[in-house]
Amino acid sequence: MGEEVNLMEICEKAVKLASGFGVDEVEVYFSRSMAVRVEVERNQIVKADRFCDEGFGVRVIYNRSIGFSYTNHTNLKSLEETVSRAVKVAKAGKPDKDRKGFPAPSKLPEVKNTYDKRVAETSLEDAVEITSRMLNSALNFDKRVLAFEGLTVAGESLKILVNSNGVSYTDKGTGIGCLLSTLAKDKGETTPTCFEFEHERTYKINPEKVGVEAAKQAILSLNAKTLETGFYEVIFSPHALESLLYYTLVNALKADNVQRGKSKLKGRLGEKIASENLTIVDDGLLDGGLNTWRFDDEGTVSKKTVLVEKGILKGFLYDKYTADKDFVESTGNAQRTTIPPYSSTPHIEPTNFTILPGKNTLEKMFEETVKGIYVLHLQGAHSSNPESGEFSVVATPAWMVEKGGLAYPLKGVMLTGVIYDVLENVVEVADNPRKVGFLVAPPVKVAKVRVVGK
Amino acid sequence: MDDLLLEAVKLGEKLGVEFVELRCEESLRTSITTKDGGVEVVREGFEKGVNVRVLARGAWGVVSTSKTDRQSVFRAVEDAYRLALALSQKVKEKVKLAEVKQVKDKVTLKPKKDPRNIPIEQKIGDILGVDKTVFSLNPQTKSCTIDYLDVFQKEFYVNSEGANVEQNKIYVWFRVYATATEADVFASAGEEFGSTSGYDVFDENPPEKVGVEIARRLGEQLKAKTPKGGVFPAVLGSNVVGVFVHEAFGHLAEADLTLSGSVVLDKLGKKIASDVVTIFDDGTVEGAFGSFMYDDEGVKTQKTLLVKDGFIVGLMHNRETAKKFNSQPTGNARAENFRYTPIIRMRNTYLEPRDHRFEELLEPIKFGYYLKTFRGGQANLDGTFHVGVQEAYEIVKGEVGEPVRNMSISGNTLETLMKVEAVGKDFRLWPGRCGKGQLAFVCDGGPSIRVGEVRVGGRG
């Protein structure tokens, strides 16, 4: 704790220093990430690395213009230089009449299961052990499996944010994860790449399960068949949803896109935009959530925001700037997503974008599917049109669902459509949510998706 | 810095490493984001750090740190050695490196225009010049986001085999992304520009000219119809050929991915494309965004022939894969910055032009598509590719017809390469950034080509 207090004092000193340059507001952000990482390449563990990455990012507002500078040299002298660079570039910018300022202090919420001492103290030996267990489970599953890459990472992060409005926050968190990418080769056929992972804030990962699942996916992808073009029921896995939703719906829910006419959801608050089976909240306070912190990356306290309730559009994702423009409160969605976080300015991103679960199990969902497709991963989702929500993506791996289960793997399958039609056609949400990046969701079944095949 | 790094190498040798290398770099980065005529933020950052990679008993140990004082650098070497030792018990097949000529050299900058001498106000002015043109030429424009970045970087590379290279680099990059709406139609257009020769990127791409092009594309898309889904003949423009060559083929020929089971592994030396297909990955194109003198293993860059007249004759290597294939390193080992270890990355990857005029490419197509500009691309090791297209047109009776929007193509890379019927002579390179766990600045390109058939995703 002693060091955190010391770092916070340095940040506070820098804020005072910048105030002396005649700027209107100042913010000093510090982040530190420390981790140990073990990597797999082609069925064996080959590389271990350890890093510590820390630095300061300084934002100043001068005449409604923002300047930013950062450094990874964490002494007071470098920080002073960084402050003067931020002031210099702010003066070169142009005033923005909508720029109101940085957040004011508020009561910090409590969050649960975001820090685990055991994760922070993961040794190289622990990480090697986890990786071996994962790798061996996959290789013992079937000889045709190639575990072409994988990794285990465990580490902790510290964030400090101080601004000239009196905000002075600190929070730390841990994360541990393991991932294995596989493919299977048999009789001249190569499957598409498959992968499985677990990522948690506390020490509760199951490397054997990850290994077996990754191997099983690859084996189940052998002997893929094509299918006829037409409309099918599609069950999207949480992984597939993560990529599809990010480039379409999530973009449309970001307030800056709404304000700039880049979202089809503009002006539709209170209207039905999705099936009544769909309720989505952005939950910055989720217990053990991968993106759960006590405050966002510009000092707004974290909160839970209802976005879609039983199909009705209820809200958007805001940072302080866009919230001021709409005369509402920030939803705490300002994030610094670059590596490392201190090296860039915050922008709007979801925290834990949560689709509330339904009642049926995935198995039951399969049973009730007459002629459908189960899509595990999507390729090319980033080429969707984020403004219109139109997408055209490759589903791989994907399986035909018949007689209550996965009948056979599919190849050469493209899904095309508009995200708003997909949302409208959600017939069921399964009961088993999982955390995949920004998303927390169970598999989701959609009626009538256009599939381009042979 | 040099002396400290050499001492650190000696320390590694004393510890008993098989191989040790240190990469030390410092960089100054200036970036600007503008949105709809306003400046969102101006940024200027400074960072410095060192990456130590040790090979001991056949395993890699790596430590990166921002602390470049003597004590920290020495500790990093010791820690990296310890990591490698701890891992070595698990290594079944020991890592070995191909031999390479070790170089001592200093690469100085010869920028045509040094971005550090350009005032921020002028950079903002140039960027906003693009914005202003787009909004004034196309009244339906809703948004225009421009990101600008320039990087000045000093890098030192030393290793225990005697390499000692200092390189000074400059990158200047900007990206324009604009959207327009009319009635219920949403259109978007974007493009990236980049150079390693300096701020002259704006001389080659004057703001107004860039703005005119973006506005034109927005206008075309607003009038466009949605494509029919199915399999059609197509002409791919230089920009789409570039992304195809990079995403669909290039990644398969990165030797680490080839070894990981990419479909070209069983095809080395064999015919994988039609006779008219020749592909290079070239780090020597002067001023191009993917060019540099030495890679991050100290290996000199080169022009690497990957496909010659349809036969796959080469792969892109680092020292480790070159050893495995009993081949030579090609200078493709690149790291995004000191936080990362080098992996195999492309440089400027392109299809070699031939002699067809554009009209000759279109001529035999009764109905098909002309895919002019891409939106994004992705491929899988099994050879499935997907390219999203921002600008496309119908081809009707051998002529370019009406615009089509939001289309994408997919298929099998090798099957598609076999179906390349004719290659044009209108060559161009397109700067971009490639992600493979790390970011790399690259170019891709080629001339326009005719392909017998591709699968088009559409809603018609």
Tab-separated table of C-alpha atoms in Angstrom, chain A residues 130-326:
chain	number	residue	atom	x	y	z
A	130	ILE	CA	-1.117	-24.896	-16.116
A	131	THR	CA	0.151	-24.805	-19.701
A	132	SER	CA	1.373	-28.419	-19.580
A	133	ARG	CA	-1.911	-29.694	-18.217
A	134	MET	CA	-3.834	-27.850	-20.937
A	135	LEU	CA	-1.505	-28.980	-23.716
A	136	ASN	CA	-1.357	-32.615	-22.631
A	137	SER	CA	-5.132	-32.852	-22.318
A	138	ALA	CA	-5.453	-31.722	-25.916
A	139	LEU	CA	-2.722	-33.973	-27.306
A	140	ASN	CA	-3.960	-37.038	-25.410
A	141	PHE	CA	-7.471	-36.468	-26.713
A	142	ASP	CA	-6.658	-37.478	-30.287
A	143	LYS	CA	-3.478	-38.001	-32.315
A	144	ARG	CA	-4.781	-35.969	-35.242
A	145	VAL	CA	-4.821	-32.763	-33.173
A	146	LEU	CA	-2.132	-30.125	-33.613
A	147	ALA	CA	-2.008	-27.566	-30.785
A	148	PHE	CA	-0.381	-24.906	-32.938
A	149	GLU	CA	-0.351	-22.129	-30.411
A	150	GLY	CA	-1.385	-21.373	-26.895
A	151	LEU	CA	-0.555	-19.438	-23.817
A	152	THR	CA	-1.069	-18.935	-20.126
A	153	VAL	CA	-0.911	-15.425	-18.679
A	154	ALA	CA	-1.305	-14.344	-15.087
A	155	GLY	CA	-0.751	-10.919	-13.680
A	156	GLU	CA	-1.996	-7.847	-11.920
A	157	SER	CA	-2.735	-4.264	-12.843
A	158	LEU	CA	-2.816	-1.063	-10.865
A	159	LYS	CA	-4.637	2.110	-11.920
A	160	ILE	CA	-4.430	5.536	-10.347
A	161	LEU	CA	-6.408	8.560	-11.503
A	162	VAL	CA	-6.079	12.057	-10.091
A	163	ASN	CA	-7.636	15.212	-11.542
A	164	SER	CA	-7.857	18.884	-10.689
A	165	ASN	CA	-11.544	18.547	-9.734
A	166	GLY	CA	-10.593	16.534	-6.654
A	167	VAL	CA	-10.822	13.003	-8.045
A	168	SER	CA	-8.130	10.840	-6.469
A	169	TYR	CA	-8.832	7.156	-7.080
A	170	THR	CA	-6.874	3.941	-7.096
A	171	ASP	CA	-7.841	0.338	-7.860
A	172	LYS	CA	-6.025	-2.878	-8.558
A	173	GLY	CA	-7.079	-6.073	-10.210
A	174	THR	CA	-5.806	-9.440	-11.318
A	175	GLY	CA	-6.405	-11.681	-14.301
A	176	ILE	CA	-5.463	-15.198	-15.252
A	177	GLY	CA	-6.161	-17.008	-18.477
A	178	CYS	CA	-5.149	-19.888	-20.655
A	179	LEU	CA	-5.872	-20.425	-24.322
A	180	LEU	CA	-5.161	-23.151	-26.837
A	181	SER	CA	-5.542	-22.970	-30.632
A	182	THR	CA	-5.872	-26.232	-32.460
A	183	LEU	CA	-6.525	-27.799	-35.797
A	184	ALA	CA	-6.811	-31.367	-36.936
A	185	LYS	CA	-5.235	-32.967	-39.982
A	186	ASP	CA	-6.511	-36.196	-41.422
A	187	LYS	CA	-6.230	-37.774	-44.869
A	188	GLY	CA	-5.069	-34.557	-46.523
A	189	GLU	CA	-7.807	-32.468	-44.942
A	190	THR	CA	-6.972	-29.521	-42.661
A	191	THR	CA	-9.705	-28.199	-40.390
A	192	PRO	CA	-10.200	-24.504	-39.787
A	193	THR	CA	-8.454	-23.211	-36.684
A	194	CYS	CA	-10.357	-23.793	-33.462
A	195	PHE	CA	-9.652	-22.441	-30.015
A	196	GLU	CA	-10.869	-22.564	-26.465
A	197	PHE	CA	-9.901	-20.478	-23.466
A	198	GLU	CA	-10.751	-19.514	-19.933
A	199	HIS	CA	-10.145	-16.060	-18.571
A	200	GLU	CA	-10.931	-15.147	-14.969
A	201	ARG	CA	-10.113	-12.490	-12.405
A	202	THR	CA	-9.590	-15.061	-9.632
A	203	TYR	CA	-7.699	-18.350	-9.573
A	204	LYS	CA	-10.387	-20.637	-10.933
A	205	ILE	CA	-9.438	-21.849	-14.360
A	206	ASN	CA	-9.640	-25.408	-15.580
A	207	PRO	CA	-6.781	-26.018	-18.042
A	208	GLU	CA	-7.752	-29.649	-18.694
A	209	LYS	CA	-11.197	-28.570	-19.822
A	210	VAL	CA	-9.702	-25.940	-22.145
A	211	GLY	CA	-7.352	-28.527	-23.681
A	212	VAL	CA	-10.036	-31.148	-24.212
A	213	GLU	CA	-12.551	-28.667	-25.628
A	214	ALA	CA	-10.010	-27.179	-28.043
A	215	ALA	CA	-9.092	-30.669	-29.258
A	216	LYS	CA	-12.691	-31.837	-29.472
A	217	GLN	CA	-13.682	-28.837	-31.624
A	218	ALA	CA	-10.928	-29.620	-34.133
A	219	ILE	CA	-11.821	-33.316	-34.364
A	220	LEU	CA	-15.516	-32.496	-34.744
A	221	SER	CA	-14.586	-30.183	-37.647
A	222	LEU	CA	-13.191	-33.000	-39.800
A	223	ASN	CA	-15.095	-34.168	-42.900
A	224	ALA	CA	-16.934	-30.892	-43.400
A	225	LYS	CA	-19.716	-30.662	-45.975
A	226	THR	CA	-21.158	-27.771	-47.934
A	227	LEU	CA	-24.769	-26.730	-47.705
A	228	GLU	CA	-27.475	-25.197	-49.851
A	229	THR	CA	-28.044	-21.465	-49.864
A	230	GLY	CA	-31.174	-20.479	-47.971
A	231	PHE	CA	-32.610	-19.336	-44.661
A	232	TYR	CA	-31.721	-21.346	-41.556
A	233	GLU	CA	-32.110	-21.209	-37.805
A	234	VAL	CA	-28.729	-20.256	-36.383
A	235	ILE	CA	-27.444	-20.802	-32.856
A	236	PHE	CA	-24.593	-18.376	-32.183
A	237	SER	CA	-21.989	-19.290	-29.568
A	238	PRO	CA	-20.872	-16.515	-27.166
A	239	HIS	CA	-17.614	-16.292	-29.209
A	240	ALA	CA	-19.505	-15.736	-32.448
A	241	LEU	CA	-21.763	-13.180	-30.764
A	242	GLU	CA	-18.785	-11.322	-29.405
A	243	SER	CA	-17.336	-10.632	-32.838
A	244	LEU	CA	-20.663	-10.065	-34.578
A	245	LEU	CA	-22.083	-7.683	-31.948
A	246	TYR	CA	-18.897	-5.684	-31.438
A	247	TYR	CA	-18.706	-4.457	-35.013
A	248	THR	CA	-22.427	-3.768	-35.331
A	249	LEU	CA	-24.690	-3.298	-32.269
A	250	VAL	CA	-22.002	-2.147	-29.834
A	251	ASN	CA	-20.859	0.554	-32.250
A	252	ALA	CA	-24.455	1.690	-32.705
A	253	LEU	CA	-24.871	2.022	-28.912
A	254	LYS	CA	-21.839	4.273	-28.425
A	255	ALA	CA	-23.069	7.810	-27.764
A	256	ASP	CA	-20.436	9.453	-29.956
A	257	ASN	CA	-21.617	7.433	-32.961
A	258	VAL	CA	-25.237	8.265	-32.134
A	259	GLN	CA	-24.461	11.973	-31.841
A	260	ARG	CA	-22.510	11.978	-35.097
A	261	GLY	CA	-25.265	10.321	-37.136
A	262	LYS	CA	-23.330	7.060	-37.407
A	263	SER	CA	-25.919	4.895	-35.677
A	264	LYS	CA	-29.243	3.547	-36.846
A	265	LEU	CA	-30.382	3.717	-33.206
A	266	LYS	CA	-30.321	7.517	-33.174
A	267	GLY	CA	-33.651	8.899	-31.996
A	268	ARG	CA	-35.057	5.464	-31.180
A	269	LEU	CA	-34.923	5.448	-27.339
A	270	GLY	CA	-38.059	3.782	-25.981
A	271	GLU	CA	-38.712	1.983	-29.268
A	272	LYS	CA	-38.616	-1.736	-29.929
A	273	ILE	CA	-35.355	-2.629	-31.667
A	274	ALA	CA	-35.074	-6.308	-30.789
A	275	SER	CA	-37.035	-9.391	-29.844
A	276	GLU	CA	-38.642	-9.304	-26.388
A	277	ASN	CA	-36.385	-12.243	-25.507
A	278	LEU	CA	-33.447	-9.886	-25.427
A	279	THR	CA	-32.326	-7.826	-22.430
A	280	ILE	CA	-28.845	-6.286	-22.476
A	281	VAL	CA	-27.097	-4.405	-19.693
A	282	ASP	CA	-23.622	-2.953	-19.542
A	283	ASP	CA	-22.580	-3.978	-16.058
A	284	GLY	CA	-19.427	-2.210	-14.904
A	285	LEU	CA	-19.912	-3.701	-11.423
A	286	LEU	CA	-20.303	-7.352	-12.430
A	287	ASP	CA	-18.978	-9.739	-9.777
A	288	GLY	CA	-15.678	-11.067	-11.170
A	289	GLY	CA	-16.288	-9.392	-14.553
A	290	LEU	CA	-13.303	-9.189	-16.884
A	291	ASN	CA	-13.835	-5.424	-17.212
A	292	THR	CA	-14.963	-4.669	-13.663
A	293	TRP	CA	-13.166	-1.717	-12.024
A	294	ARG	CA	-14.299	0.775	-9.401
A	295	PHE	CA	-13.972	3.706	-11.813
A	296	ASP	CA	-13.531	4.156	-15.548
A	297	ASP	CA	-10.396	5.457	-17.260
A	298	GLU	CA	-11.330	9.116	-16.875
A	299	GLY	CA	-12.582	8.931	-13.285
A	300	THR	CA	-16.334	8.314	-13.517
A	301	VAL	CA	-17.474	5.735	-10.956
A	302	SER	CA	-18.503	2.407	-12.480
A	303	LYS	CA	-22.187	1.580	-12.802
A	304	LYS	CA	-24.751	-0.693	-14.370
A	305	THR	CA	-26.593	0.631	-17.428
A	306	VAL	CA	-29.669	-0.938	-19.018
A	307	LEU	CA	-29.293	-0.754	-22.813
A	308	VAL	CA	-32.081	-2.989	-24.090
A	309	GLU	CA	-34.946	-4.240	-21.920
A	310	LYS	CA	-37.172	-6.950	-23.382
A	311	GLY	CA	-36.397	-5.591	-26.842
A	312	ILE	CA	-36.941	-1.907	-26.011
A	313	LEU	CA	-33.982	0.460	-26.460
A	314	LYS	CA	-33.307	2.023	-23.056
A	315	GLY	CA	-29.910	3.673	-23.179
A	316	PHE	CA	-26.537	4.348	-24.758
A	317	LEU	CA	-22.904	4.060	-23.661
A	318	TYR	CA	-21.450	7.423	-22.582
A	319	ASP	CA	-18.183	8.983	-21.538
A	320	LYS	CA	-18.043	12.387	-19.862
A	321	TYR	CA	-17.747	14.412	-23.095
A	322	THR	CA	-20.707	12.824	-24.902
A	323	ALA	CA	-22.784	12.807	-21.699
A	324	ASP	CA	-22.256	16.561	-21.273
A	325	LYS	CA	-23.346	17.071	-24.872
A	326	ASP	CA	-26.642	15.239	-24.179
